[in-house]
Amino acid sequence: MQDDRVKVYSYNRRRIKYIFVMVCIAATVIIGRLAYIMVLKAKYYSERADNLHERERSIKAPRGRIYDRNGNILADNRAVCSVSVIHSQIEDEEAVIDLLEKYLDKSPEEIRKKVTKVSSREIIAVNVSEETGDMIRAAALPGIKVDEDYKRNYPYDELASKMLGFTGADNQGILGLEVSYDSVLTGVPGSINAVTDARGIELAEYAETRNDPIPGDDLVTTIDINIQKYATQAAYKVMTEKNANRVCVLVMNPQNGEIYAMVDAPEYNLNKPFELINDGKKSAESIENGIEKDTDARKEEANDQASGNIHTVMSQMDKLNNMWRNYLISDTYEPGSTAKMITLTAALETGAVDKSNSFYCPGYRIVEDRRIRCSKTTGHGSQTLEQALMNSCNPAFMDIGERTGVDGLYEYYHKLGLFDRCGIDLPGEANSIMHKKENVGPVELATMSFGQSFQVTPIQFMSAVASVINGGYSITPHIGQKVMDSETGETSVLGFEEKKQVISENTSLQMREMLEKVVAEGGGSKCAIEGYRIGGKTATSEKLPRGTGRYISSFIGFAPADNPVVMAAVLIDEPEGTYYGGTIAAPVVRDIFLNILPYLGIDKVSNEY
């Protein structure tokens, strides 16, 4: 019996020890967990606790400014307000609705719907003027919040609109430089934090705390506002005179690819980007809202438009997209006779021709089953290589193209970048449309030699011509020059692809000399300016389909001819009446050069040519 009691006692002691050990282990785990939460994760859980009792409202950061190369502001910010409501804090819904209807340009239905909606926060209106915001704030109705905001402002309205682009409701870049450099221009938002109770109502005894936003960095561009103005005036003048669809002007430094001016007329008003310029009236407000609303709102709008109104909206959007489109970057065209500069460069580089060669033009050339005529139907007769370029003679260039061959021509198309996007710092750059090399027969080779049956973008072609005349070096056209810290003023220069030699300096020299003769004595004579050495080439290219009488007239000029520091291209789309590039496009470049050559400090020479 005693042995049984001993056994029971011993068993109980073991159980007690086991339970004690388990309790100790559990206590250690709990203490360790508490230490982990209260010490190591104290900050994390403290922030979570604060979040349960804080309501945060975001403050937009001022977007970085965009400057021209001389410090003129091209894109700035204007202080505005955003108005929102917090449902849990509203004491009198009808008073709030009446006040907002009084000061905001919103429908009563829309305001009522948002005020009565049970949500943490409903934004009623953005881009509200400071004066209106102050009046709403002064009413001091519980539940209404008026916060500072910023709206993008463009001091020059239409000037350089296709290049600059604009921003959306949240100040995010949508087009042009605004989207290309969005990461640079966008700042860091701030916040306003208010302490609330469990119901989300702000506690009066706690003041709001504020984290100030950090402004975005500024962008300094290569654009010169004065050259941009000269180019724009010249574009609109010829567009009016010739009743053209559009006129494009590009002014660039061929040595480094810096763009001084970019015009695609007609331009649109950057401060009213949803106003159709061809209608003379504002586009529907629903279009602008449709782009800027959130996903849920878009779904609701889509349901409302099920009756067929969506087709009208889409039609309007197509018009807006066409109005915003930058032809110089996003569209292709047949370069016409300006492409003879590329053909001749390839021929000189491959040794297919030299200045001693002569060519005969009877007014046409038979290629397989095609009779391809010259612009001078009676023919130019016998002519030197230089004269063939001055006369822009198609038969002569068909001969030059044939001597160069498909391999030689394509080699230099590649070297001069006509198969690649040029990498300009703007969105939406298109690429050329070329025949596959194996599909180029005698007819295709002949027509390509004088600028038909392939298409390039204007910016792509200008880059190629820059290499032809700048000593033979590739360049990257660009608009961004440097980024500047908006608070400290510190700058960092933007880098672009380094130049590399793509043709010989001797070939470039020969091309400059011959292109100078084109302006001095040939088809580009209407660009000549007394005292200045100017080179260039004209073009008149018929648009597809052939035979419709629609043309693009163009001219590319550069100065000084012996060492070019500026080049300009003009494209006139579907001019009425006279359409020859040498007659209507060359004088436009002349007008631009008359203004900008002295402005750039380019002196006249003592002996003309």
Coordinates of C-alpha atoms in Angstrom, one line a residue:
M1 CA 0.0 0.0 0.0
Q2 CA 2.8 2.3 0.9
D3 CA 4.5 1.4 -2.3
D4 CA 1.4 2.5 -4.2
R5 CA 1.4 5.8 -2.4
V6 CA 5.0 6.3 -3.3
K7 CA 4.4 5.6 -6.9
V8 CA 1.4 8.0 -7.0
Y9 CA 3.5 10.7 -5.3
S10 CA 6.4 10.2 -7.7
Y11 CA 4.0 10.3 -10.7
N12 CA 2.4 13.6 -9.5
R13 CA 5.7 15.2 -9.0
R14 CA 6.7 14.3 -12.6
R15 CA 3.4 15.8 -13.9
I16 CA 3.9 19.0 -11.8
K17 CA 7.4 19.3 -13.2
Y18 CA 6.2 18.7 -16.7
I19 CA 3.4 21.2 -16.4
F20 CA 5.8 23.7 -14.8
V21 CA 8.2 23.3 -17.7
M22 CA 5.4 23.8 -20.2
V23 CA 4.2 26.9 -18.4
C24 CA 7.7 28.3 -18.4
I25 CA 8.1 27.6 -22.1
A26 CA 4.7 29.2 -22.9
A27 CA 5.6 32.2 -20.7
T28 CA 8.9 32.5 -22.4
V29 CA 7.3 32.5 -25.8
I30 CA 4.7 35.0 -24.7
I31 CA 7.3 37.3 -23.2
G32 CA 9.5 36.9 -26.3
R33 CA 6.5 37.7 -28.5
L34 CA 5.6 40.7 -26.4
A35 CA 9.2 41.9 -26.5
Y36 CA 9.2 41.5 -30.3
I37 CA 6.0 43.5 -30.7
M38 CA 6.8 46.1 -28.1
V39 CA 10.5 46.6 -28.9
L40 CA 11.4 45.4 -32.4
K41 CA 8.1 46.1 -34.0
A42 CA 7.1 49.1 -31.9
K43 CA 7.4 51.6 -34.7
Y44 CA 5.4 49.5 -37.1
Y45 CA 2.5 48.9 -34.7
S46 CA 2.6 52.5 -33.5
E47 CA 2.2 53.7 -37.1
R48 CA -0.7 51.2 -37.6
A49 CA -2.3 52.6 -34.5
D50 CA -1.9 56.1 -35.7
N51 CA -3.3 55.2 -39.0
L52 CA -6.5 54.0 -37.3
H53 CA -6.9 57.4 -35.8
E54 CA -5.6 59.6 -38.6
R55 CA -7.1 60.7 -41.9
E56 CA -4.6 61.6 -44.6
R57 CA -5.3 64.0 -47.5
S58 CA -2.7 64.2 -50.2
I59 CA -1.1 67.4 -51.3
K60 CA 0.1 67.6 -54.9
A61 CA 3.7 68.5 -55.5
P62 CA 4.4 71.4 -57.8
R63 CA 5.6 70.1 -61.1
G64 CA 9.0 71.1 -62.4
R65 CA 9.1 74.0 -64.8
I66 CA 10.2 73.7 -68.4
Y67 CA 12.6 76.4 -69.7
D68 CA 14.0 77.3 -73.1
R69 CA 17.7 77.6 -73.5
N70 CA 17.7 81.2 -72.4
G71 CA 15.7 80.8 -69.2
N72 CA 12.3 81.7 -70.6
I73 CA 9.5 79.6 -68.9
L74 CA 7.6 77.4 -71.4
A75 CA 5.6 75.4 -68.8
D76 CA 4.8 76.6 -65.3
N77 CA 2.3 76.0 -62.4
R78 CA -0.7 78.0 -61.3
A79 CA -1.9 77.6 -57.7
V80 CA -5.5 76.3 -57.5
C81 CA -7.6 74.3 -55.0
S82 CA -9.3 70.9 -54.7
V83 CA -12.6 70.6 -52.9
S84 CA -13.7 67.4 -51.2
V85 CA -16.1 66.1 -48.6
I86 CA -15.7 63.6 -45.8
H87 CA -19.1 62.1 -45.2
S88 CA -18.7 61.1 -41.6
Q89 CA -17.9 64.8 -40.7
I90 CA -20.8 66.4 -42.4
E91 CA -23.4 67.8 -40.0
D92 CA -25.8 69.4 -42.5
E93 CA -25.9 67.7 -45.9
E94 CA -28.3 70.3 -47.4
A95 CA -26.2 73.2 -46.3
V96 CA -23.1 71.6 -47.8
I97 CA -24.9 70.9 -51.1
D98 CA -26.2 74.4 -51.3
L99 CA -22.8 75.9 -50.6
L100 CA -21.0 73.8 -53.2
E101 CA -23.7 74.4 -55.8
K102 CA -23.3 78.1 -55.3
Y103 CA -19.5 78.2 -55.9
L104 CA -18.7 75.3 -58.1
D105 CA -19.5 74.8 -61.8
K106 CA -21.0 71.3 -61.3
S107 CA -24.5 70.0 -61.8
P108 CA -26.7 69.8 -58.6
E109 CA -27.2 66.1 -59.3
E110 CA -23.4 65.4 -59.4
I111 CA -22.8 67.3 -56.2
R112 CA -25.7 65.7 -54.3
K113 CA -24.6 62.2 -55.4
K114 CA -21.1 62.8 -54.0
V115 CA -22.1 64.6 -50.8
T116 CA -24.5 61.9 -49.8
K117 CA -22.3 59.0 -50.8
V118 CA -21.0 57.1 -47.7
S119 CA -17.2 56.9 -48.3
S120 CA -14.0 58.0 -46.6
R121 CA -13.6 61.0 -48.9
E122 CA -15.2 62.2 -52.1
I123 CA -13.4 64.7 -54.4
I124 CA -16.0 67.2 -55.6
A125 CA -13.9 69.4 -57.9
V126 CA -10.2 70.0 -58.8
N127 CA -8.5 73.1 -60.4
V128 CA -10.8 75.4 -58.5
S129 CA -9.5 79.0 -58.4
E130 CA -7.9 80.2 -55.1
E131 CA -10.6 82.9 -54.7
T132 CA -13.4 80.3 -54.9
G133 CA -11.5 78.0 -52.6
D134 CA -11.1 80.8 -50.0
M135 CA -14.9 81.6 -50.1
I136 CA -15.8 77.9 -49.6
R137 CA -13.2 77.6 -46.8
A138 CA -14.6 80.8 -45.1
A139 CA -18.0 79.2 -44.8
A140 CA -16.4 76.7 -42.3
L141 CA -19.0 74.0 -42.9
P142 CA -18.0 70.7 -41.2
G143 CA -17.2 68.0 -43.7
I144 CA -15.8 70.2 -46.5
K145 CA -12.1 70.2 -47.2
V146 CA -10.3 72.8 -49.4
D147 CA -6.7 71.9 -50.1
E148 CA -4.0 73.5 -52.1
D149 CA -3.4 72.2 -55.6
Y150 CA -1.5 73.1 -58.8
K151 CA -2.6 73.3 -62.4
R152 CA -0.1 73.3 -65.3
N153 CA 0.1 76.7 -67.1
Y154 CA 1.7 77.4 -70.5
P155 CA 2.6 81.1 -70.8
Y156 CA 2.7 81.0 -74.6
D157 CA -0.6 79.1 -75.2
E158 CA -0.2 77.5 -78.7
L159 CA 3.6 78.0 -79.2
A160 CA 5.4 74.7 -79.5
S161 CA 2.3 72.8 -78.4
K162 CA 3.1 69.6 -80.3
M163 CA 6.5 69.4 -78.8
L164 CA 5.7 70.4 -75.2
G165 CA 2.5 68.4 -74.7
F166 CA 0.3 68.8 -71.7
T167 CA -0.7 67.1 -68.4
G168 CA -3.8 65.4 -67.0
A169 CA -5.9 66.1 -64.0
D170 CA -3.4 64.6 -61.7
N171 CA -0.5 66.6 -63.2
Q172 CA 0.9 63.5 -64.9
G173 CA 2.4 64.0 -68.4
I174 CA 0.2 62.9 -71.3
L175 CA 2.0 64.1 -74.4
G176 CA 5.3 65.6 -75.6
L177 CA 8.1 66.6 -73.3
E178 CA 5.6 66.4 -70.4
V179 CA 5.5 62.6 -70.7
S180 CA 9.1 62.0 -71.9
Y181 CA 10.5 63.7 -68.8
D182 CA 7.6 62.9 -66.5
S183 CA 9.8 61.2 -63.9
V184 CA 12.0 64.3 -63.8
L185 CA 9.2 66.9 -63.6
T186 CA 7.1 65.0 -61.1
G187 CA 7.6 65.9 -57.5
V188 CA 6.9 64.0 -54.2
P189 CA 3.4 64.6 -52.9
G190 CA 2.9 65.9 -49.4
S191 CA 0.0 65.2 -47.0
I192 CA -2.3 66.7 -44.3
N193 CA -3.0 64.4 -41.4
A194 CA -5.9 64.8 -39.0
V195 CA -6.6 62.8 -35.8
T196 CA -10.1 61.2 -35.8
D197 CA -12.2 59.0 -33.5
A198 CA -13.4 55.5 -34.3
R199 CA -16.2 57.0 -36.4
G200 CA -13.7 59.0 -38.5
I201 CA -14.7 62.4 -37.0
E202 CA -11.8 64.8 -36.5
L203 CA -10.9 65.5 -32.9
A204 CA -10.8 69.3 -32.3
E205 CA -8.2 69.0 -29.6
Y206 CA -5.7 67.7 -32.1
A207 CA -4.2 70.0 -34.7
E208 CA -3.7 68.8 -38.3
T209 CA -0.1 67.9 -39.1
R210 CA 1.5 68.6 -42.5
N211 CA 4.2 67.0 -44.6
D212 CA 5.2 69.5 -47.3
P213 CA 5.4 68.2 -50.9
I214 CA 8.8 68.2 -52.7
P215 CA 8.7 70.1 -56.0
G216 CA 9.8 68.3 -59.2
D217 CA 13.0 69.1 -60.9
D218 CA 13.1 71.7 -63.7
L219 CA 13.9 70.8 -67.4
V220 CA 16.0 73.2 -69.4
T221 CA 15.6 72.6 -73.2
T222 CA 17.5 73.4 -76.3
I223 CA 14.5 75.3 -77.7
D224 CA 15.1 79.0 -78.3
I225 CA 11.8 80.9 -77.9
N226 CA 12.7 83.6 -80.3
I227 CA 13.6 81.1 -83.1
Q228 CA 10.4 79.2 -82.2
K229 CA 8.4 82.4 -82.8
Y230 CA 10.2 83.1 -86.1
A231 CA 9.6 79.6 -87.3
T232 CA 5.9 79.6 -86.2
Q233 CA 5.2 82.9 -87.9
A234 CA 6.8 81.7 -91.1
A235 CA 4.8 78.5 -91.0
Y236 CA 1.4 80.2 -90.5
K237 CA 2.2 82.7 -93.2
V238 CA 2.7 80.1 -95.9
M239 CA -0.1 77.9 -94.6
T240 CA -2.5 80.8 -95.1
E241 CA -1.1 81.8 -98.4
K242 CA -1.2 78.3 -99.9
N243 CA -4.3 77.1 -97.9
A244 CA -2.2 74.1 -97.0
N245 CA -3.3 71.2 -94.6
R246 CA -0.3 71.7 -92.4
V247 CA 3.1 73.3 -92.4
C248 CA 6.0 71.8 -90.4
V249 CA 9.2 73.6 -89.6
L250 CA 12.3 72.1 -87.8
V251 CA 15.3 74.1 -86.9
M252 CA 18.3 72.3 -85.6
N253 CA 22.1 72.4 -85.0
P254 CA 23.5 69.7 -87.3
Q255 CA 26.7 69.4 -85.3
N256 CA 25.1 68.2 -82.0
G257 CA 21.4 67.5 -82.7
E258 CA 20.1 70.4 -80.5
I259 CA 16.6 71.4 -81.7
Y260 CA 16.0 75.2 -81.7
A261 CA 12.5 75.1 -82.9
M262 CA 9.8 72.6 -83.8
V263 CA 6.5 73.7 -85.4
D264 CA 3.6 71.6 -86.7
A265 CA 1.0 74.1 -87.7
P266 CA -1.8 74.3 -86.9
E267 CA -0.9 74.1 -83.3
Y268 CA -3.4 73.9 -80.4
N269 CA -3.8 75.8 -77.2
L270 CA -2.0 74.0 -74.4
N271 CA -4.1 75.7 -71.8
K272 CA -7.3 74.4 -73.6
P273 CA -6.1 71.1 -75.0
F274 CA -9.6 69.7 -75.4
E275 CA -10.8 72.6 -77.6
L276 CA -10.8 71.5 -81.2
I277 CA -9.0 74.1 -83.3
N278 CA -10.8 73.3 -86.5
D279 CA -14.3 73.5 -85.1
G280 CA -14.1 77.0 -83.7
K281 CA -16.0 75.7 -80.6
K282 CA -15.1 73.7 -77.5
S283 CA -15.3 70.0 -77.6
A284 CA -17.7 68.3 -75.3
E285 CA -16.7 68.5 -71.6
S286 CA -17.5 64.8 -71.3
I287 CA -14.5 64.0 -73.5
E288 CA -12.1 65.7 -71.2
N289 CA -13.8 64.2 -68.2
G290 CA -13.8 60.8 -69.8
I291 CA -10.0 60.9 -70.1
E292 CA -9.5 62.1 -66.5
K293 CA -12.1 60.2 -64.5
D294 CA -11.2 57.1 -62.5
T295 CA -12.1 53.6 -63.7
D296 CA -15.4 53.3 -61.9
A297 CA -16.6 56.6 -63.4
R298 CA -15.6 55.4 -66.8
K299 CA -17.7 52.3 -66.4
E300 CA -20.7 54.3 -65.4
E301 CA -20.2 56.6 -68.3
A302 CA -19.9 53.7 -70.7
N303 CA -23.2 52.4 -69.5
D304 CA -24.8 55.8 -70.0
Q305 CA -23.5 55.9 -73.6
A306 CA -24.9 52.6 -74.6
S307 CA -27.6 54.3 -76.6
G308 CA -25.1 55.4 -79.2
N309 CA -23.5 58.6 -77.9
I310 CA -20.3 56.7 -77.5
H311 CA -19.8 56.9 -81.3
T312 CA -19.9 60.7 -81.1
V313 CA -17.4 60.7 -78.3
M314 CA -15.0 58.4 -80.2
S315 CA -15.3 60.6 -83.2
Q316 CA -14.4 63.6 -81.1
M317 CA -11.5 61.7 -79.6
D318 CA -10.2 60.8 -83.0
K319 CA -10.2 64.5 -83.9
L320 CA -8.4 65.4 -80.7
N321 CA -5.8 62.8 -81.2
N322 CA -5.2 64.0 -84.7
M323 CA -4.9 67.6 -83.5
W324 CA -2.3 66.6 -80.8
R325 CA -0.3 64.4 -83.2
N326 CA 3.2 65.6 -84.0
Y327 CA 3.7 65.0 -87.7
L328 CA 7.5 65.6 -87.5
I329 CA 7.8 62.6 -85.2
S330 CA 4.9 60.3 -85.7
D331 CA 4.2 60.3 -89.4
T332 CA 6.1 59.2 -92.5
Y333 CA 6.4 60.7 -96.0
E334 CA 8.2 60.2 -99.2
P335 CA 11.1 62.7 -99.1
G336 CA 11.2 63.2 -102.8
S337 CA 14.2 65.0 -104.3
T338 CA 15.8 65.9 -100.9
A339 CA 16.7 62.1 -100.9
K340 CA 19.0 62.8 -103.8
M341 CA 21.4 64.0 -101.1
I342 CA 21.5 60.5 -99.6
T343 CA 21.8 58.8 -103.0
L344 CA 24.7 61.0 -104.0
T345 CA 26.4 60.5 -100.6
A346 CA 26.2 56.7 -101.0
A347 CA 27.5 57.0 -104.6
L348 CA 30.5 59.1 -103.6
E349 CA 31.3 56.9 -100.6
T350 CA 31.3 53.7 -102.6
G351 CA 33.2 55.2 -105.5
A352 CA 30.4 54.7 -107.9
V353 CA 30.7 58.3 -109.2
D354 CA 33.0 61.3 -108.8
K355 CA 32.9 64.9 -109.8
S356 CA 34.4 64.1 -113.2
N357 CA 31.4 62.0 -114.3
S358 CA 28.8 63.4 -116.7
F359 CA 25.2 62.3 -117.4
Y360 CA 22.8 62.7 -120.2
C361 CA 19.1 63.5 -119.7
P362 CA 16.6 63.2 -122.6
G363 CA 13.7 64.0 -120.3
Y364 CA 12.9 60.4 -119.2
R365 CA 14.4 57.0 -118.6
I366 CA 13.0 53.6 -119.5
V367 CA 13.3 51.1 -116.7
E368 CA 11.9 47.7 -117.5
D369 CA 8.3 48.5 -118.6
R370 CA 8.2 51.9 -117.0
R371 CA 8.8 55.3 -118.6
I372 CA 10.0 57.5 -115.7
R373 CA 10.1 61.2 -116.7
C374 CA 12.2 64.1 -115.5
S375 CA 10.7 67.3 -114.1
K376 CA 12.0 68.9 -117.3
T377 CA 10.2 66.8 -119.9
T378 CA 12.4 68.2 -122.7
G379 CA 15.5 67.0 -120.9
H380 CA 18.6 68.6 -119.4
G381 CA 20.9 67.2 -122.0
S382 CA 24.5 66.6 -121.0
Q383 CA 25.4 67.7 -117.5
T384 CA 28.1 67.2 -114.8
L385 CA 27.5 65.6 -111.5
E386 CA 27.2 69.0 -109.8
Q387 CA 24.8 70.2 -112.5
A388 CA 22.6 67.0 -112.1
L389 CA 22.2 67.9 -108.4
M390 CA 21.5 71.6 -109.1
N391 CA 18.9 70.6 -111.7
S392 CA 17.5 67.8 -109.5
C393 CA 17.5 65.6 -112.6
N394 CA 15.7 62.3 -112.1
P395 CA 17.3 60.4 -115.0
A396 CA 20.7 61.3 -113.9
F397 CA 20.0 60.1 -110.4
M398 CA 18.5 56.9 -111.7
D399 CA 21.9 56.4 -113.4
I400 CA 23.7 57.2 -110.1
G401 CA 21.5 54.8 -108.2
E402 CA 22.1 52.1 -110.7
R403 CA 25.9 52.5 -110.5
T404 CA 25.7 52.5 -106.7
G405 CA 23.6 49.4 -106.6
V406 CA 21.1 48.1 -104.0
D407 CA 23.9 46.9 -101.7
G408 CA 25.6 50.3 -101.8
L409 CA 22.5 52.3 -101.3
Y410 CA 21.2 50.2 -98.5
E411 CA 24.6 50.2 -96.7
Y412 CA 24.4 54.0 -96.4
Y413 CA 20.7 54.1 -95.6
H414 CA 21.7 52.0 -92.6
K415 CA 24.7 54.1 -91.8
L416 CA 22.8 57.3 -92.0
G417 CA 20.0 55.9 -89.7
L418 CA 17.2 55.6 -92.2
F419 CA 16.3 52.1 -90.9
D420 CA 16.3 53.1 -87.3
R421 CA 14.4 55.5 -85.1
C422 CA 16.7 58.4 -84.3
G423 CA 16.0 58.3 -80.6
I424 CA 14.6 61.8 -80.1
D425 CA 13.4 62.5 -76.6
L426 CA 9.7 62.7 -77.6
P427 CA 7.1 60.0 -77.4
G428 CA 5.5 58.3 -80.4
E429 CA 8.4 58.3 -82.8
A430 CA 7.6 56.2 -85.9
N431 CA 10.1 54.4 -88.1
S432 CA 10.7 54.3 -91.9
I433 CA 8.9 52.1 -94.3
M434 CA 11.4 50.4 -96.6
H435 CA 11.4 47.6 -99.2
K436 CA 13.1 44.5 -98.1
K437 CA 16.5 44.4 -99.8
E438 CA 15.8 41.2 -101.7
N439 CA 12.6 42.8 -103.1
V440 CA 14.3 45.8 -104.7
G441 CA 14.3 45.4 -108.4
P442 CA 15.4 47.8 -111.2
V443 CA 12.2 49.9 -110.9
E444 CA 12.4 50.2 -107.1
L445 CA 16.1 51.1 -107.3
A446 CA 15.4 53.8 -109.8
T447 CA 12.5 55.4 -107.9
M448 CA 14.3 55.1 -104.5
S449 CA 17.3 57.0 -106.1
F450 CA 15.2 60.1 -106.4
G451 CA 13.2 59.8 -103.2
Q452 CA 10.1 57.7 -104.1
S453 CA 8.7 54.3 -103.0
F454 CA 10.0 54.5 -99.4
Q455 CA 9.0 56.6 -96.5
V456 CA 10.8 58.2 -93.5
T457 CA 9.8 60.5 -90.7
P458 CA 10.8 64.1 -91.0
I459 CA 13.0 64.0 -87.9
Q460 CA 14.7 60.8 -89.1
F461 CA 15.5 62.3 -92.5
M462 CA 16.8 65.5 -90.9
S463 CA 19.2 63.4 -88.8
A464 CA 20.5 61.7 -91.9
V465 CA 21.0 65.0 -93.7
A466 CA 22.8 66.4 -90.7
S467 CA 25.4 63.6 -90.9
V468 CA 25.8 64.4 -94.6
I469 CA 26.8 68.0 -94.0
N470 CA 28.4 68.1 -90.5
G471 CA 31.6 66.3 -91.5
G472 CA 30.1 62.8 -91.6
Y473 CA 29.1 62.2 -87.9
S474 CA 25.9 60.7 -86.6
I475 CA 23.8 62.8 -84.2
T476 CA 20.9 62.3 -81.9
P477 CA 18.2 65.0 -82.3
H478 CA 17.1 66.1 -78.8
I479 CA 15.3 68.8 -76.9
G480 CA 16.3 68.2 -73.3
Q481 CA 19.5 69.9 -72.4
K482 CA 19.8 69.7 -68.6
V483 CA 17.9 69.0 -65.4
M484 CA 17.9 71.6 -62.7
D485 CA 17.0 71.0 -59.0
S486 CA 14.1 73.5 -58.5
E487 CA 15.2 74.2 -54.9
T488 CA 19.0 74.2 -55.0
G489 CA 19.6 75.2 -58.6
E490 CA 22.1 72.4 -59.1
T491 CA 22.1 71.1 -62.7
S492 CA 23.0 67.9 -64.4
V493 CA 23.6 67.7 -68.2
L494 CA 21.5 65.2 -70.1
G495 CA 23.5 62.7 -72.1
F496 CA 22.7 61.3 -75.6
E497 CA 24.4 58.8 -77.8
E498 CA 27.9 59.8 -78.7
K499 CA 28.7 60.8 -82.2
K500 CA 30.4 58.4 -84.6
Q501 CA 31.8 58.8 -88.1
V502 CA 29.5 57.3 -90.6
I503 CA 30.8 58.9 -93.8
S504 CA 34.1 60.4 -94.7
E505 CA 34.9 64.1 -94.1
N506 CA 35.8 64.4 -97.8
T507 CA 32.4 63.2 -99.0
S508 CA 30.7 65.6 -96.5
L509 CA 32.9 68.4 -97.9
Q510 CA 32.0 67.6 -101.5
M511 CA 28.3 67.5 -100.6
R512 CA 28.4 70.8 -98.9
E513 CA 30.1 72.4 -101.9
M514 CA 27.6 71.0 -104.3
L515 CA 24.6 71.8 -102.1
E516 CA 25.8 75.4 -101.9
K517 CA 25.7 75.6 -105.7
V518 CA 22.1 74.4 -105.6
V519 CA 21.2 77.5 -103.6
A520 CA 23.6 79.9 -105.4
E521 CA 22.7 78.8 -109.0
G522 CA 20.2 75.9 -109.0
G523 CA 16.7 75.0 -107.9
G524 CA 17.1 76.4 -104.4
S525 CA 18.0 79.9 -105.4
K526 CA 14.9 81.4 -103.7
C527 CA 16.6 80.6 -100.4
A528 CA 19.7 82.7 -101.3
I529 CA 20.6 85.6 -99.0
E530 CA 23.2 88.1 -100.0
G531 CA 26.3 87.9 -97.9
Y532 CA 25.6 84.4 -96.5
R533 CA 26.8 81.1 -97.7
I534 CA 23.8 78.8 -97.7
G535 CA 23.3 75.2 -98.9
G536 CA 20.2 73.2 -99.5
K537 CA 18.0 71.0 -101.5
T538 CA 14.4 71.3 -102.8
A539 CA 11.7 68.5 -103.1
T540 CA 8.3 68.2 -104.6
S541 CA 6.9 64.7 -103.7
E542 CA 3.5 63.5 -105.0
K543 CA 1.4 61.8 -102.3
L544 CA -0.1 58.4 -102.6
P545 CA -2.2 57.4 -104.5
R546 CA -0.5 59.0 -107.5
G547 CA -2.5 61.1 -109.9
T548 CA -4.6 62.9 -107.3
G549 CA -2.7 66.2 -107.6
R550 CA -1.7 66.2 -103.9
Y551 CA 1.9 67.1 -103.1
I552 CA 4.3 67.8 -100.2
S553 CA 6.6 70.7 -101.0
S554 CA 9.8 70.8 -99.0
F555 CA 13.2 72.4 -98.6
I556 CA 16.1 71.7 -96.3
G557 CA 18.7 74.4 -96.0
F558 CA 21.8 75.0 -93.8
A559 CA 24.3 77.8 -93.0
P560 CA 27.1 78.6 -93.2
A561 CA 27.6 76.2 -96.1
D562 CA 31.3 75.6 -95.3
N563 CA 30.7 74.9 -91.6
P564 CA 27.0 74.5 -90.8
V565 CA 25.8 75.4 -87.4
V566 CA 22.1 75.7 -88.2
M567 CA 19.8 73.8 -90.5
A568 CA 16.1 74.2 -91.2
A569 CA 13.5 72.1 -92.9
V570 CA 10.1 73.1 -94.2
L571 CA 7.3 70.8 -95.3
I572 CA 4.1 72.1 -96.8
D573 CA 1.3 69.6 -97.0
E574 CA -1.0 69.8 -100.0
P575 CA -0.5 73.5 -101.0
E576 CA -3.0 74.9 -103.4
G577 CA -1.8 76.5 -106.7
T578 CA 2.0 76.4 -107.3
Y579 CA 3.4 73.4 -105.4
Y580 CA 7.1 73.2 -106.3
G581 CA 9.4 73.1 -103.3
G582 CA 11.9 75.5 -104.8
T583 CA 9.2 78.0 -105.4
I584 CA 7.2 77.9 -102.2
A585 CA 9.2 76.1 -99.5
A586 CA 12.7 77.6 -100.1
P587 CA 11.5 81.2 -99.5
V588 CA 10.1 80.1 -96.1
V589 CA 13.6 78.9 -95.0
R590 CA 15.0 82.1 -96.4
D591 CA 12.6 84.2 -94.3
I592 CA 13.6 82.1 -91.2
F593 CA 17.3 82.5 -91.9
L594 CA 16.9 86.3 -92.4
N595 CA 15.8 86.5 -88.8
I596 CA 17.9 83.9 -87.1
L597 CA 21.3 84.0 -88.8
P598 CA 22.1 87.5 -87.3
Y599 CA 20.4 86.4 -84.1
L600 CA 22.8 83.4 -83.8
G601 CA 25.8 85.6 -84.5
I602 CA 26.5 84.2 -88.0
D603 CA 28.3 87.0 -89.8
K604 CA 28.0 87.8 -93.5
V605 CA 31.0 87.0 -95.7
S606 CA 32.8 89.7 -97.6
N607 CA 32.4 88.0 -101.0
E608 CA 29.1 86.3 -101.9
Y609 CA 29.7 82.6 -102.5

